[in-house]
PDB file of C-alpha atoms in Angstrom:
ATOM      1  CA  UNK A1152      82.155 102.597 110.652  1.00 91.00           C
ATOM      2  CA  UNK A1153      84.695  99.700 111.161  1.00 95.00           C
ATOM      3  CA  UNK A1154      83.333  95.643 109.689  1.00 95.00           C
ATOM      4  CA  UNK A1155      83.354  94.219 113.036  1.00 95.00           C
ATOM      5  CA  UNK A1156      80.884  96.817 114.239  1.00 96.00           C
ATOM      6  CA  UNK A1157      79.123  96.174 110.558  1.00 96.00           C
ATOM      7  CA  UNK A1158      78.797  92.368 111.257  1.00 96.00           C
ATOM      8  CA  UNK A1159      77.660  93.289 114.404  1.00 96.00           C
ATOM      9  CA  UNK A1160      74.400  95.399 112.818  1.00 96.00           C
ATOM     10  CA  UNK A1161      73.778  92.315 110.753  1.00 96.00           C
ATOM     11  CA  UNK A1162      73.489  89.957 113.754  1.00 96.00           C
ATOM     12  CA  UNK A1163      71.135  92.823 115.424  1.00 96.00           C
ATOM     13  CA  UNK A1164      69.602  92.667 112.518  1.00 96.00           C
ATOM     14  CA  UNK A1165      69.262  96.244 112.233  1.00 95.00           C
ATOM     15  CA  UNK A1166      68.650  98.423 108.309  1.00 91.00           C
ATOM     16  CA  UNK A1167      71.300 100.020 109.478  1.00 96.00           C
ATOM     17  CA  UNK A1168      74.237  97.296 108.398  1.00 96.00           C
ATOM     18  CA  UNK A1169      73.151  98.161 104.831  1.00 96.00           C
ATOM     19  CA  UNK A1170      72.990 101.034 104.861  1.00 97.00           C
ATOM     20  CA  UNK A1171      76.831 101.088 107.017  1.00 97.00           C
ATOM     21  CA  UNK A1172      78.441  98.822 104.043  1.00 97.00           C
ATOM     22  CA  UNK A1173      76.833 101.026 101.572  1.00 97.00           C
ATOM     23  CA  UNK A1174      78.790 103.776 102.721  1.00 97.00           C
ATOM     24  CA  UNK A1175      81.988 102.245 103.356  1.00 97.00           C
ATOM     25  CA  UNK A1176      82.337  99.762 100.491  1.00 97.00           C
ATOM     26  CA  UNK A1177      79.214 101.403  97.793  1.00 96.00           C
ATOM     27  CA  UNK A1178      81.206 102.750  94.811  1.00 96.00           C
ATOM     28  CA  UNK A1179      83.713  99.641  94.814  1.00 94.00           C
ATOM     29  CA  UNK A1180      80.470  96.990  94.357  1.00 96.00           C
ATOM     30  CA  UNK A1181      79.013  98.935  91.985  1.00 96.00           C
ATOM     31  CA  UNK A1182      82.323  99.013  89.582  1.00 94.00           C
ATOM     32  CA  UNK A1183      82.800  95.596  90.064  1.00 93.00           C
ATOM     33  CA  UNK A1184      79.438  95.101  89.173  1.00 94.00           C
ATOM     34  CA  UNK A1185      79.137  97.058  86.199  1.00 93.00           C
ATOM     35  CA  UNK A1186      82.964  96.149  85.305  1.00 90.00           C
ATOM     36  CA  UNK A1187      80.911  92.704  84.613  1.00 89.00           C
ATOM     37  CA  UNK A1188      77.600  93.853  84.008  1.00 90.00           C
ATOM     38  CA  UNK A1189      78.568  96.950  81.470  1.00 87.00           C
ATOM     39  CA  UNK A1190      75.023  98.334  82.293  1.00 91.00           C
ATOM     40  CA  UNK A1191      74.851 100.649  84.509  1.00 94.00           C
ATOM     41  CA  UNK A1192      70.776  99.601  85.846  1.00 95.00           C
ATOM     42  CA  UNK A1193      71.980  95.795  86.206  1.00 93.00           C
ATOM     43  CA  UNK A1194      75.410  96.967  88.548  1.00 95.00           C
ATOM     44  CA  UNK A1195      72.574  98.356  90.927  1.00 97.00           C
ATOM     45  CA  UNK A1196      70.316  95.232  90.657  1.00 96.00           C
ATOM     46  CA  UNK A1197      73.098  92.941  91.574  1.00 96.00           C
ATOM     47  CA  UNK A1198      74.883  95.055  94.216  1.00 97.00           C
ATOM     48  CA  UNK A1199      71.258  95.336  95.753  1.00 97.00           C
ATOM     49  CA  UNK A1200      70.781  91.327  95.336  1.00 96.00           C
ATOM     50  CA  UNK A1201      74.279  91.091  97.193  1.00 96.00           C
ATOM     51  CA  UNK A1202      73.131  93.171 100.031  1.00 97.00           C
ATOM     52  CA  UNK A1203      70.347  91.004 100.279  1.00 95.00           C
ATOM     53  CA  UNK A1204      72.545  88.044  99.904  1.00 95.00           C
ATOM     54  CA  UNK A1205      74.549  88.969 102.954  1.00 96.00           C
ATOM     55  CA  UNK A1206      71.352  89.875 105.264  1.00 96.00           C
ATOM     56  CA  UNK A1207      70.566  86.626 104.296  1.00 95.00           C
ATOM     57  CA  UNK A1208      73.617  84.777 105.409  1.00 95.00           C
ATOM     58  CA  UNK A1209      75.029  87.116 108.196  1.00 95.00           C
ATOM     59  CA  UNK A1210      73.941  85.446 110.363  1.00 91.00           C
ATOM     60  CA  UNK A1211      74.399  83.015 110.853  1.00 92.00           C
ATOM     61  CA  UNK A1212      78.272  83.782 108.586  1.00 91.00           C
ATOM     62  CA  UNK A1213      80.762  86.113 110.522  1.00 93.00           C
ATOM     63  CA  UNK A1214      83.003  86.618 107.086  1.00 93.00           C
ATOM     64  CA  UNK A1215      86.000  87.749 107.768  1.00 91.00           C
ATOM     65  CA  UNK A1216      87.430  90.449 105.975  1.00 93.00           C
ATOM     66  CA  UNK A1217      83.805  91.086 104.990  1.00 95.00           C
ATOM     67  CA  UNK A1218      84.677  93.281 102.040  1.00 93.00           C
ATOM     68  CA  UNK A1219      85.761  89.921 100.500  1.00 91.00           C
ATOM     69  CA  UNK A1220      83.029  88.091 101.662  1.00 95.00           C
ATOM     70  CA  UNK A1221      80.597  91.040  99.505  1.00 96.00           C
ATOM     71  CA  UNK A1222      83.278  90.994  96.958  1.00 94.00           C
ATOM     72  CA  UNK A1223      82.433  87.155  96.579  1.00 93.00           C
ATOM     73  CA  UNK A1224      78.189  88.195  96.740  1.00 95.00           C
ATOM     74  CA  UNK A1225      78.228  90.692  94.276  1.00 95.00           C
ATOM     75  CA  UNK A1226      81.147  89.664  91.973  1.00 92.00           C
ATOM     76  CA  UNK A1227      78.689  86.092  91.695  1.00 91.00           C
ATOM     77  CA  UNK A1228      75.921  87.759  90.604  1.00 94.00           C
ATOM     78  CA  UNK A1229      77.682  89.582  88.450  1.00 92.00           C
ATOM     79  CA  UNK A1230      78.572  87.207  86.998  1.00 88.00           C
ATOM     80  CA  UNK A1231      75.227  85.291  86.926  1.00 88.00           C
ATOM     81  CA  UNK A1232      73.245  88.649  85.599  1.00 89.00           C
ATOM     82  CA  UNK A1233      76.192  88.911  82.805  1.00 84.00           C
ATOM     83  CA  UNK A1234      75.674  85.305  81.628  1.00 80.00           C
ATOM     84  CA  UNK A1235      72.196  85.497  80.932  1.00 80.00           C
ATOM     85  CA  UNK A1236      72.343  88.619  79.294  1.00 75.00           C
ATOM     86  CA  UNK A1237      75.714  88.708  76.921  1.00 68.00           C
ATOM     87  CA  UNK A1238      76.458  92.174  77.249  1.00 57.00           C
ATOM     88  CA  UNK A1239      79.498  93.635  76.123  1.00 57.00           C
ATOM     89  CA  UNK A1240      81.527  94.079  78.945  1.00 57.00           C
ATOM     90  CA  UNK A1241      85.651  94.181  80.815  1.00 62.00           C
ATOM     91  CA  UNK A1242      84.456  91.132  82.322  1.00 66.00           C
ATOM     92  CA  UNK A1243      84.188  89.625  78.281  1.00 63.00           C
ATOM     93  CA  UNK A1244      87.435  91.350  77.749  1.00 64.00           C
ATOM     94  CA  UNK A1245      89.386  89.877  80.557  1.00 67.00           C
ATOM     95  CA  UNK A1246      88.148  86.461  79.768  1.00 65.00           C
ATOM     96  CA  UNK A1247      89.025  86.858  76.305  1.00 65.00           C
ATOM     97  CA  UNK A1248      92.941  87.406  77.585  1.00 71.00           C
ATOM     98  CA  UNK A1249      93.357  84.635  79.872  1.00 69.00           C
ATOM     99  CA  UNK A1250      91.752  81.702  77.455  1.00 65.00           C
ATOM    100  CA  UNK A1251      94.254  80.486  75.866  1.00 64.00           C
ATOM    101  CA  UNK A1252      96.442  80.104  78.736  1.00 62.00           C
ATOM    102  CA  UNK A1253      93.698  78.512  81.226  1.00 57.00           C
ATOM    103  CA  UNK A1254      91.378  77.302  78.468  1.00 53.00           C
ATOM    104  CA  UNK A1255      94.006  75.686  75.436  1.00 48.00           C
ATOM    105  CA  UNK A1256      93.594  72.429  74.248  1.00 45.00           C
ATOM    106  CA  UNK A1257      94.127  69.958  75.810  1.00 47.00           C
ATOM    107  CA  UNK A1258      92.425  70.857  78.929  1.00 46.00           C
ATOM    108  CA  UNK A1259      89.252  70.574  80.563  1.00 47.00           C
ATOM    109  CA  UNK A1260      87.132  70.773  83.449  1.00 49.00           C
ATOM    110  CA  UNK A1261      87.445  66.901  84.008  1.00 48.00           C
ATOM    111  CA  UNK A1262      91.016  67.014  83.459  1.00 48.00           C
ATOM    112  CA  UNK A1263      91.967  69.398  86.140  1.00 47.00           C
ATOM    113  CA  UNK A1264      89.917  70.598  88.794  1.00 60.00           C
ATOM    114  CA  UNK A1265      88.367  74.290  89.501  1.00 65.00           C
ATOM    115  CA  UNK A1266      90.763  74.375  92.817  1.00 72.00           C
ATOM    116  CA  UNK A1267      93.364  72.087  91.367  1.00 77.00           C
ATOM    117  CA  UNK A1268      93.856  75.140  89.109  1.00 77.00           C
ATOM    118  CA  UNK A1269      92.782  77.739  92.030  1.00 77.00           C
ATOM    119  CA  UNK A1270      95.214  76.956  93.573  1.00 83.00           C
ATOM    120  CA  UNK A1271      98.230  76.972  90.700  1.00 86.00           C
ATOM    121  CA  UNK A1272      97.449  80.407  89.800  1.00 87.00           C
ATOM    122  CA  UNK A1273      97.895  81.020  94.031  1.00 88.00           C
ATOM    123  CA  UNK A1274     100.450  79.140  94.179  1.00 91.00           C
ATOM    124  CA  UNK A1275     101.707  82.150  90.424  1.00 93.00           C
ATOM    125  CA  UNK A1276     100.200  85.272  92.004  1.00 93.00           C
ATOM    126  CA  UNK A1277     103.183  84.788  94.972  1.00 94.00           C
ATOM    127  CA  UNK A1278     106.084  85.248  92.579  1.00 94.00           C
ATOM    128  CA  UNK A1279     105.093  88.151  90.981  1.00 96.00           C
ATOM    129  CA  UNK A1280     105.164  91.602  93.017  1.00 96.00           C
ATOM    130  CA  UNK A1281     103.228  93.263  94.472  1.00 96.00           C
ATOM    131  CA  UNK A1282     102.303  95.741  91.969  1.00 96.00           C
ATOM    132  CA  UNK A1283     102.088  93.276  89.562  1.00 96.00           C
ATOM    133  CA  UNK A1284      99.520  91.345  91.865  1.00 95.00           C
ATOM    134  CA  UNK A1285      97.446  94.011  92.089  1.00 95.00           C
ATOM    135  CA  UNK A1286      96.798  95.356  88.217  1.00 96.00           C
ATOM    136  CA  UNK A1287      96.239  91.189  87.559  1.00 95.00           C
ATOM    137  CA  UNK A1288      93.907  90.967  90.635  1.00 92.00           C
ATOM    138  CA  UNK A1289      92.255  94.299  89.550  1.00 92.00           C
ATOM    139  CA  UNK A1290      92.115  93.319  86.153  1.00 92.00           C
ATOM    140  CA  UNK A1291      91.161  89.184  85.936  1.00 89.00           C
ATOM    141  CA  UNK A1292      88.965  89.338  89.183  1.00 88.00           C
ATOM    142  CA  UNK A1293      87.122  93.158  89.690  1.00 88.00           C
ATOM    143  CA  UNK A1294      87.887  93.378  85.711  1.00 87.00           C
ATOM    144  CA  UNK A1295      88.967  96.992  85.855  1.00 91.00           C
ATOM    145  CA  UNK A1296      90.185  98.542  82.579  1.00 91.00           C
ATOM    146  CA  UNK A1297      94.062  99.243  81.608  1.00 94.00           C
ATOM    147  CA  UNK A1298      92.499 102.354  81.857  1.00 95.00           C
ATOM    148  CA  UNK A1299      91.446 102.208  85.880  1.00 93.00           C
ATOM    149  CA  UNK A1300      94.229 100.432  86.687  1.00 96.00           C
ATOM    150  CA  UNK A1301      96.636 102.948  85.086  1.00 97.00           C
ATOM    151  CA  UNK A1302      95.086 105.684  87.373  1.00 96.00           C
ATOM    152  CA  UNK A1303      94.745 103.204  90.732  1.00 95.00           C
ATOM    153  CA  UNK A1304      98.850 102.632  89.754  1.00 96.00           C
ATOM    154  CA  UNK A1305      99.975 105.303  88.386  1.00 97.00           C
ATOM    155  CA  UNK A1306     101.586 104.499  85.417  1.00 97.00           C
ATOM    156  CA  UNK A1307     100.621 105.242  82.372  1.00 96.00           C
ATOM    157  CA  UNK A1308      97.776 102.499  80.304  1.00 96.00           C
ATOM    158  CA  UNK A1309     100.379 101.432  77.913  1.00 97.00           C
ATOM    159  CA  UNK A1310     102.541 100.093  80.900  1.00 96.00           C
ATOM    160  CA  UNK A1311      99.344  98.418  82.159  1.00 96.00           C
ATOM    161  CA  UNK A1312      99.220  96.333  79.479  1.00 95.00           C
ATOM    162  CA  UNK A1313     103.000  95.568  78.797  1.00 96.00           C
ATOM    163  CA  UNK A1314     103.207  94.328  82.270  1.00 96.00           C
ATOM    164  CA  UNK A1315      99.560  92.398  81.888  1.00 95.00           C
ATOM    165  CA  UNK A1316     101.233  90.617  78.950  1.00 95.00           C
ATOM    166  CA  UNK A1317     104.281  89.441  80.549  1.00 96.00           C
ATOM    167  CA  UNK A1318     102.501  88.581  83.263  1.00 96.00           C
ATOM    168  CA  UNK A1319     100.186  86.808  81.182  1.00 93.00           C
ATOM    169  CA  UNK A1320     103.232  85.251  79.566  1.00 93.00           C
ATOM    170  CA  UNK A1321     104.419  84.134  82.680  1.00 94.00           C
ATOM    171  CA  UNK A1322     101.202  82.394  83.414  1.00 92.00           C
ATOM    172  CA  UNK A1323     101.235  80.597  80.234  1.00 90.00           C
ATOM    173  CA  UNK A1324     104.801  79.552  81.673  1.00 90.00           C
ATOM    174  CA  UNK A1325     103.826  78.554  84.583  1.00 90.00           C
ATOM    175  CA  UNK A1326     100.488  76.365  83.370  1.00 86.00           C
ATOM    176  CA  UNK A1327     103.247  74.703  81.383  1.00 85.00           C
ATOM    177  CA  UNK A1328     105.698  73.842  84.322  1.00 86.00           C
ATOM    178  CA  UNK A1329     102.392  73.053  86.559  1.00 82.00           C
ATOM    179  CA  UNK A1330     102.155  70.444  83.440  1.00 78.00           C
ATOM    180  CA  UNK A1331      98.192  72.542  83.181  1.00 74.00           C
ATOM    181  CA  UNK A1332      99.165  73.620  79.645  1.00 61.00           C
ATOM    182  CA  UNK A1333     100.922  71.264  76.854  1.00 50.00           C
TER     183      UNK A1333
END
């Protein structure tokens, strides 16, 4: 079913909206959540909470694109669950990989607002090839494992590891150029 029709079902307050959303994107939502919370039961609960969140916000919201809107809800709920339970997960590992670049000693939240850092990272992503941008997003937004990214991209895990190391170095250089890291 097309996203527009799913949104129409939400506006009609039809319970089929949740069913159709789950049929179309449920596996992706579960994987995203599970990558963060590292617990199947918690991931299922986070996805269900996200469906409730969607139910409560559509309408009045009319998200476009629907997938990004629900992914953000799933991710935010999953991150809250992660911090509540602090379980070892791909999310923690991916945060550890980026920490030296976005949480350096000379940078505090008061010095650089999150929105500005987001803009700088988006500008950086525009400099990457499509493949490298997908790899970066799958790792650091969706928290996919190297193995999952390798399977998706058709590369070896070693190739993904090397690419991500190079991307992080480019990110570091970009942040230095933008005077985020000194």
